[in-house]
Amino acid sequence: MIFAFLCGGAAVLCAALFALFLIAPGAYMRLYGVTADASAIFIGRRASPLFLGLAVFFWLMRDAGPGPLQEGTALAAAATFAGIAATGIWSYAAGSASFAILVAAGLELAIAAAFVLAP
């Protein structure tokens, strides 16, 4: 039940990020005080299908029963969200992102922890 909820929530989050990065990557970057130059916008748009793929993956995995598939999915999700949080913390420490990135990193770490505890 918790695993299904986490996968459903992650799917919705990833779908929203796909749309945001595809349509308005600069808006996302400005949220964290990052300059949205042409190179950053290009990379954001190119990366957007990765979020779509994750959204589809999480949506389809939400009904996976207990076992190796659920455990592997939970571990992969935890690694993904913890890694994204780490890059945010690194960016803040390096002075290239505003404090807002730490709020996002806290949420990402909470999602990672939830996936660790879910199976």
mmCIF file of C-alpha atoms in Angstrom:
data_model
loop_
_atom_site.group_PDB
_atom_site.id
_atom_site.type_symbol
_atom_site.label_atom_id
_atom_site.label_comp_id
_atom_site.label_asym_id
_atom_site.label_seq_id
_atom_site.Cartn_x
_atom_site.Cartn_y
_atom_site.Cartn_z
ATOM 1 C CA MET A 1 0.000 0.000 0.000
ATOM 2 C CA ILE A 2 2.722 2.491 0.949
ATOM 3 C CA PHE A 3 4.827 1.411 -2.025
ATOM 4 C CA ALA A 4 1.890 1.968 -4.393
ATOM 5 C CA PHE A 5 1.270 5.431 -2.914
ATOM 6 C CA LEU A 6 4.959 6.372 -3.256
ATOM 7 C CA CYS A 7 5.124 5.154 -6.849
ATOM 8 C CA GLY A 8 1.936 7.014 -7.744
ATOM 9 C CA GLY A 9 3.213 10.200 -6.146
ATOM 10 C CA ALA A 10 6.620 9.870 -7.790
ATOM 11 C CA ALA A 11 4.909 9.318 -11.149
ATOM 12 C CA VAL A 12 2.877 12.509 -10.788
ATOM 13 C CA LEU A 13 5.945 14.470 -9.636
ATOM 14 C CA CYS A 14 8.058 13.193 -12.530
ATOM 15 C CA ALA A 15 5.279 13.917 -15.052
ATOM 16 C CA ALA A 16 5.037 17.483 -13.748
ATOM 17 C CA LEU A 17 8.809 17.909 -13.977
ATOM 18 C CA PHE A 18 8.737 16.533 -17.533
ATOM 19 C CA ALA A 19 6.176 19.161 -18.548
ATOM 20 C CA LEU A 20 7.979 21.956 -16.732
ATOM 21 C CA PHE A 21 11.392 21.128 -18.188
ATOM 22 C CA LEU A 22 9.937 20.748 -21.677
ATOM 23 C CA ILE A 23 7.805 23.893 -21.686
ATOM 24 C CA ALA A 24 9.506 26.308 -19.274
ATOM 25 C CA PRO A 25 12.906 25.068 -18.070
ATOM 26 C CA GLY A 26 13.982 28.623 -17.285
ATOM 27 C CA ALA A 27 11.173 29.037 -14.755
ATOM 28 C CA TYR A 28 12.383 25.987 -12.828
ATOM 29 C CA MET A 29 15.961 27.261 -12.817
ATOM 30 C CA ARG A 30 14.997 30.753 -11.682
ATOM 31 C CA LEU A 31 13.134 29.178 -8.738
ATOM 32 C CA TYR A 32 16.536 28.199 -7.350
ATOM 33 C CA GLY A 33 18.366 31.384 -8.307
ATOM 34 C CA VAL A 34 20.143 29.801 -11.259
ATOM 35 C CA THR A 35 20.702 31.738 -14.461
ATOM 36 C CA ALA A 36 18.612 30.298 -17.256
ATOM 37 C CA ASP A 37 20.965 30.842 -20.174
ATOM 38 C CA ALA A 38 20.562 29.135 -23.561
ATOM 39 C CA SER A 39 22.806 26.208 -22.594
ATOM 40 C CA ALA A 40 20.891 25.481 -19.392
ATOM 41 C CA ILE A 41 17.552 25.676 -21.202
ATOM 42 C CA PHE A 42 18.863 23.323 -23.897
ATOM 43 C CA ILE A 43 19.984 20.750 -21.313
ATOM 44 C CA GLY A 44 16.716 21.090 -19.378
ATOM 45 C CA ARG A 45 14.651 20.384 -22.476
ATOM 46 C CA ARG A 46 16.906 17.494 -23.506
ATOM 47 C CA ALA A 47 16.599 15.975 -20.017
ATOM 48 C CA SER A 48 12.815 16.318 -19.866
ATOM 49 C CA PRO A 49 12.112 12.900 -21.478
ATOM 50 C CA LEU A 50 14.059 11.270 -18.640
ATOM 51 C CA PHE A 51 11.369 12.491 -16.276
ATOM 52 C CA LEU A 52 8.664 11.203 -18.613
ATOM 53 C CA GLY A 53 10.326 7.780 -18.616
ATOM 54 C CA LEU A 54 10.514 7.783 -14.830
ATOM 55 C CA ALA A 55 6.862 8.831 -14.617
ATOM 56 C CA VAL A 56 5.808 5.889 -16.787
ATOM 57 C CA PHE A 57 8.069 3.517 -14.857
ATOM 58 C CA PHE A 58 6.735 4.556 -11.437
ATOM 59 C CA TRP A 59 3.133 4.495 -12.657
ATOM 60 C CA LEU A 60 3.478 0.946 -13.961
ATOM 61 C CA MET A 61 5.389 -0.268 -10.877
ATOM 62 C CA ARG A 62 2.823 0.948 -8.354
ATOM 63 C CA ASP A 63 1.047 -2.419 -8.397
ATOM 64 C CA ALA A 64 4.195 -4.538 -8.070
ATOM 65 C CA GLY A 65 3.812 -7.001 -5.231
ATOM 66 C CA PRO A 66 6.402 -7.760 -2.580
ATOM 67 C CA GLY A 67 9.583 -9.317 -3.892
ATOM 68 C CA PRO A 68 12.752 -8.527 -5.801
ATOM 69 C CA LEU A 69 11.048 -6.248 -8.348
ATOM 70 C CA GLN A 70 9.522 -4.049 -5.647
ATOM 71 C CA GLU A 71 12.749 -4.031 -3.627
ATOM 72 C CA GLY A 72 14.833 -3.146 -6.685
ATOM 73 C CA THR A 73 12.446 -0.389 -7.682
ATOM 74 C CA ALA A 74 12.470 1.045 -4.161
ATOM 75 C CA LEU A 75 16.277 0.976 -4.026
ATOM 76 C CA ALA A 76 16.590 2.598 -7.460
ATOM 77 C CA ALA A 77 14.072 5.289 -6.499
ATOM 78 C CA ALA A 78 15.873 5.958 -3.213
ATOM 79 C CA ALA A 79 19.211 6.267 -5.024
ATOM 80 C CA THR A 80 17.686 8.595 -7.630
ATOM 81 C CA PHE A 81 16.028 10.953 -5.164
ATOM 82 C CA ALA A 82 19.016 10.924 -2.779
ATOM 83 C CA GLY A 83 21.306 11.706 -5.705
ATOM 84 C CA ILE A 84 19.142 14.608 -6.812
ATOM 85 C CA ALA A 85 19.142 15.905 -3.222
ATOM 86 C CA ALA A 86 22.934 15.611 -3.070
ATOM 87 C CA THR A 87 23.361 17.701 -6.219
ATOM 88 C CA GLY A 88 21.099 20.359 -4.725
ATOM 89 C CA ILE A 89 23.053 20.469 -1.472
ATOM 90 C CA TRP A 90 26.295 20.597 -3.448
ATOM 91 C CA SER A 91 24.989 23.475 -5.572
ATOM 92 C CA TYR A 92 23.970 25.438 -2.495
ATOM 93 C CA ALA A 93 27.336 24.827 -0.812
ATOM 94 C CA ALA A 94 29.135 25.928 -3.979
ATOM 95 C CA GLY A 95 27.091 29.127 -4.054
ATOM 96 C CA SER A 96 25.411 28.403 -7.371
ATOM 97 C CA ALA A 97 21.863 27.953 -6.038
ATOM 98 C CA SER A 98 19.699 29.776 -3.519
ATOM 99 C CA PHE A 99 18.410 28.488 -0.181
ATOM 100 C CA ALA A 100 15.278 27.252 -1.974
ATOM 101 C CA ILE A 101 17.299 24.308 -3.298
ATOM 102 C CA LEU A 102 17.719 23.067 0.285
ATOM 103 C CA VAL A 103 13.945 22.937 0.683
ATOM 104 C CA ALA A 104 13.738 20.790 -2.450
ATOM 105 C CA ALA A 105 16.642 18.648 -1.239
ATOM 106 C CA GLY A 106 14.863 18.052 2.065
ATOM 107 C CA LEU A 107 11.761 16.837 0.230
ATOM 108 C CA GLU A 108 13.897 14.641 -2.035
ATOM 109 C CA LEU A 109 15.657 13.099 0.963
ATOM 110 C CA ALA A 110 12.283 12.411 2.585
ATOM 111 C CA ILE A 111 11.094 10.645 -0.582
ATOM 112 C CA ALA A 112 14.327 8.628 -0.703
ATOM 113 C CA ALA A 113 13.900 7.580 2.934
ATOM 114 C CA ALA A 114 10.275 6.634 2.336
ATOM 115 C CA PHE A 115 11.279 4.360 -0.550
ATOM 116 C CA VAL A 116 13.940 2.732 1.642
ATOM 117 C CA LEU A 117 11.337 1.994 4.314
ATOM 118 C CA ALA A 118 8.501 1.035 1.928
ATOM 119 C CA PRO A 119 9.171 -2.607 0.923
#
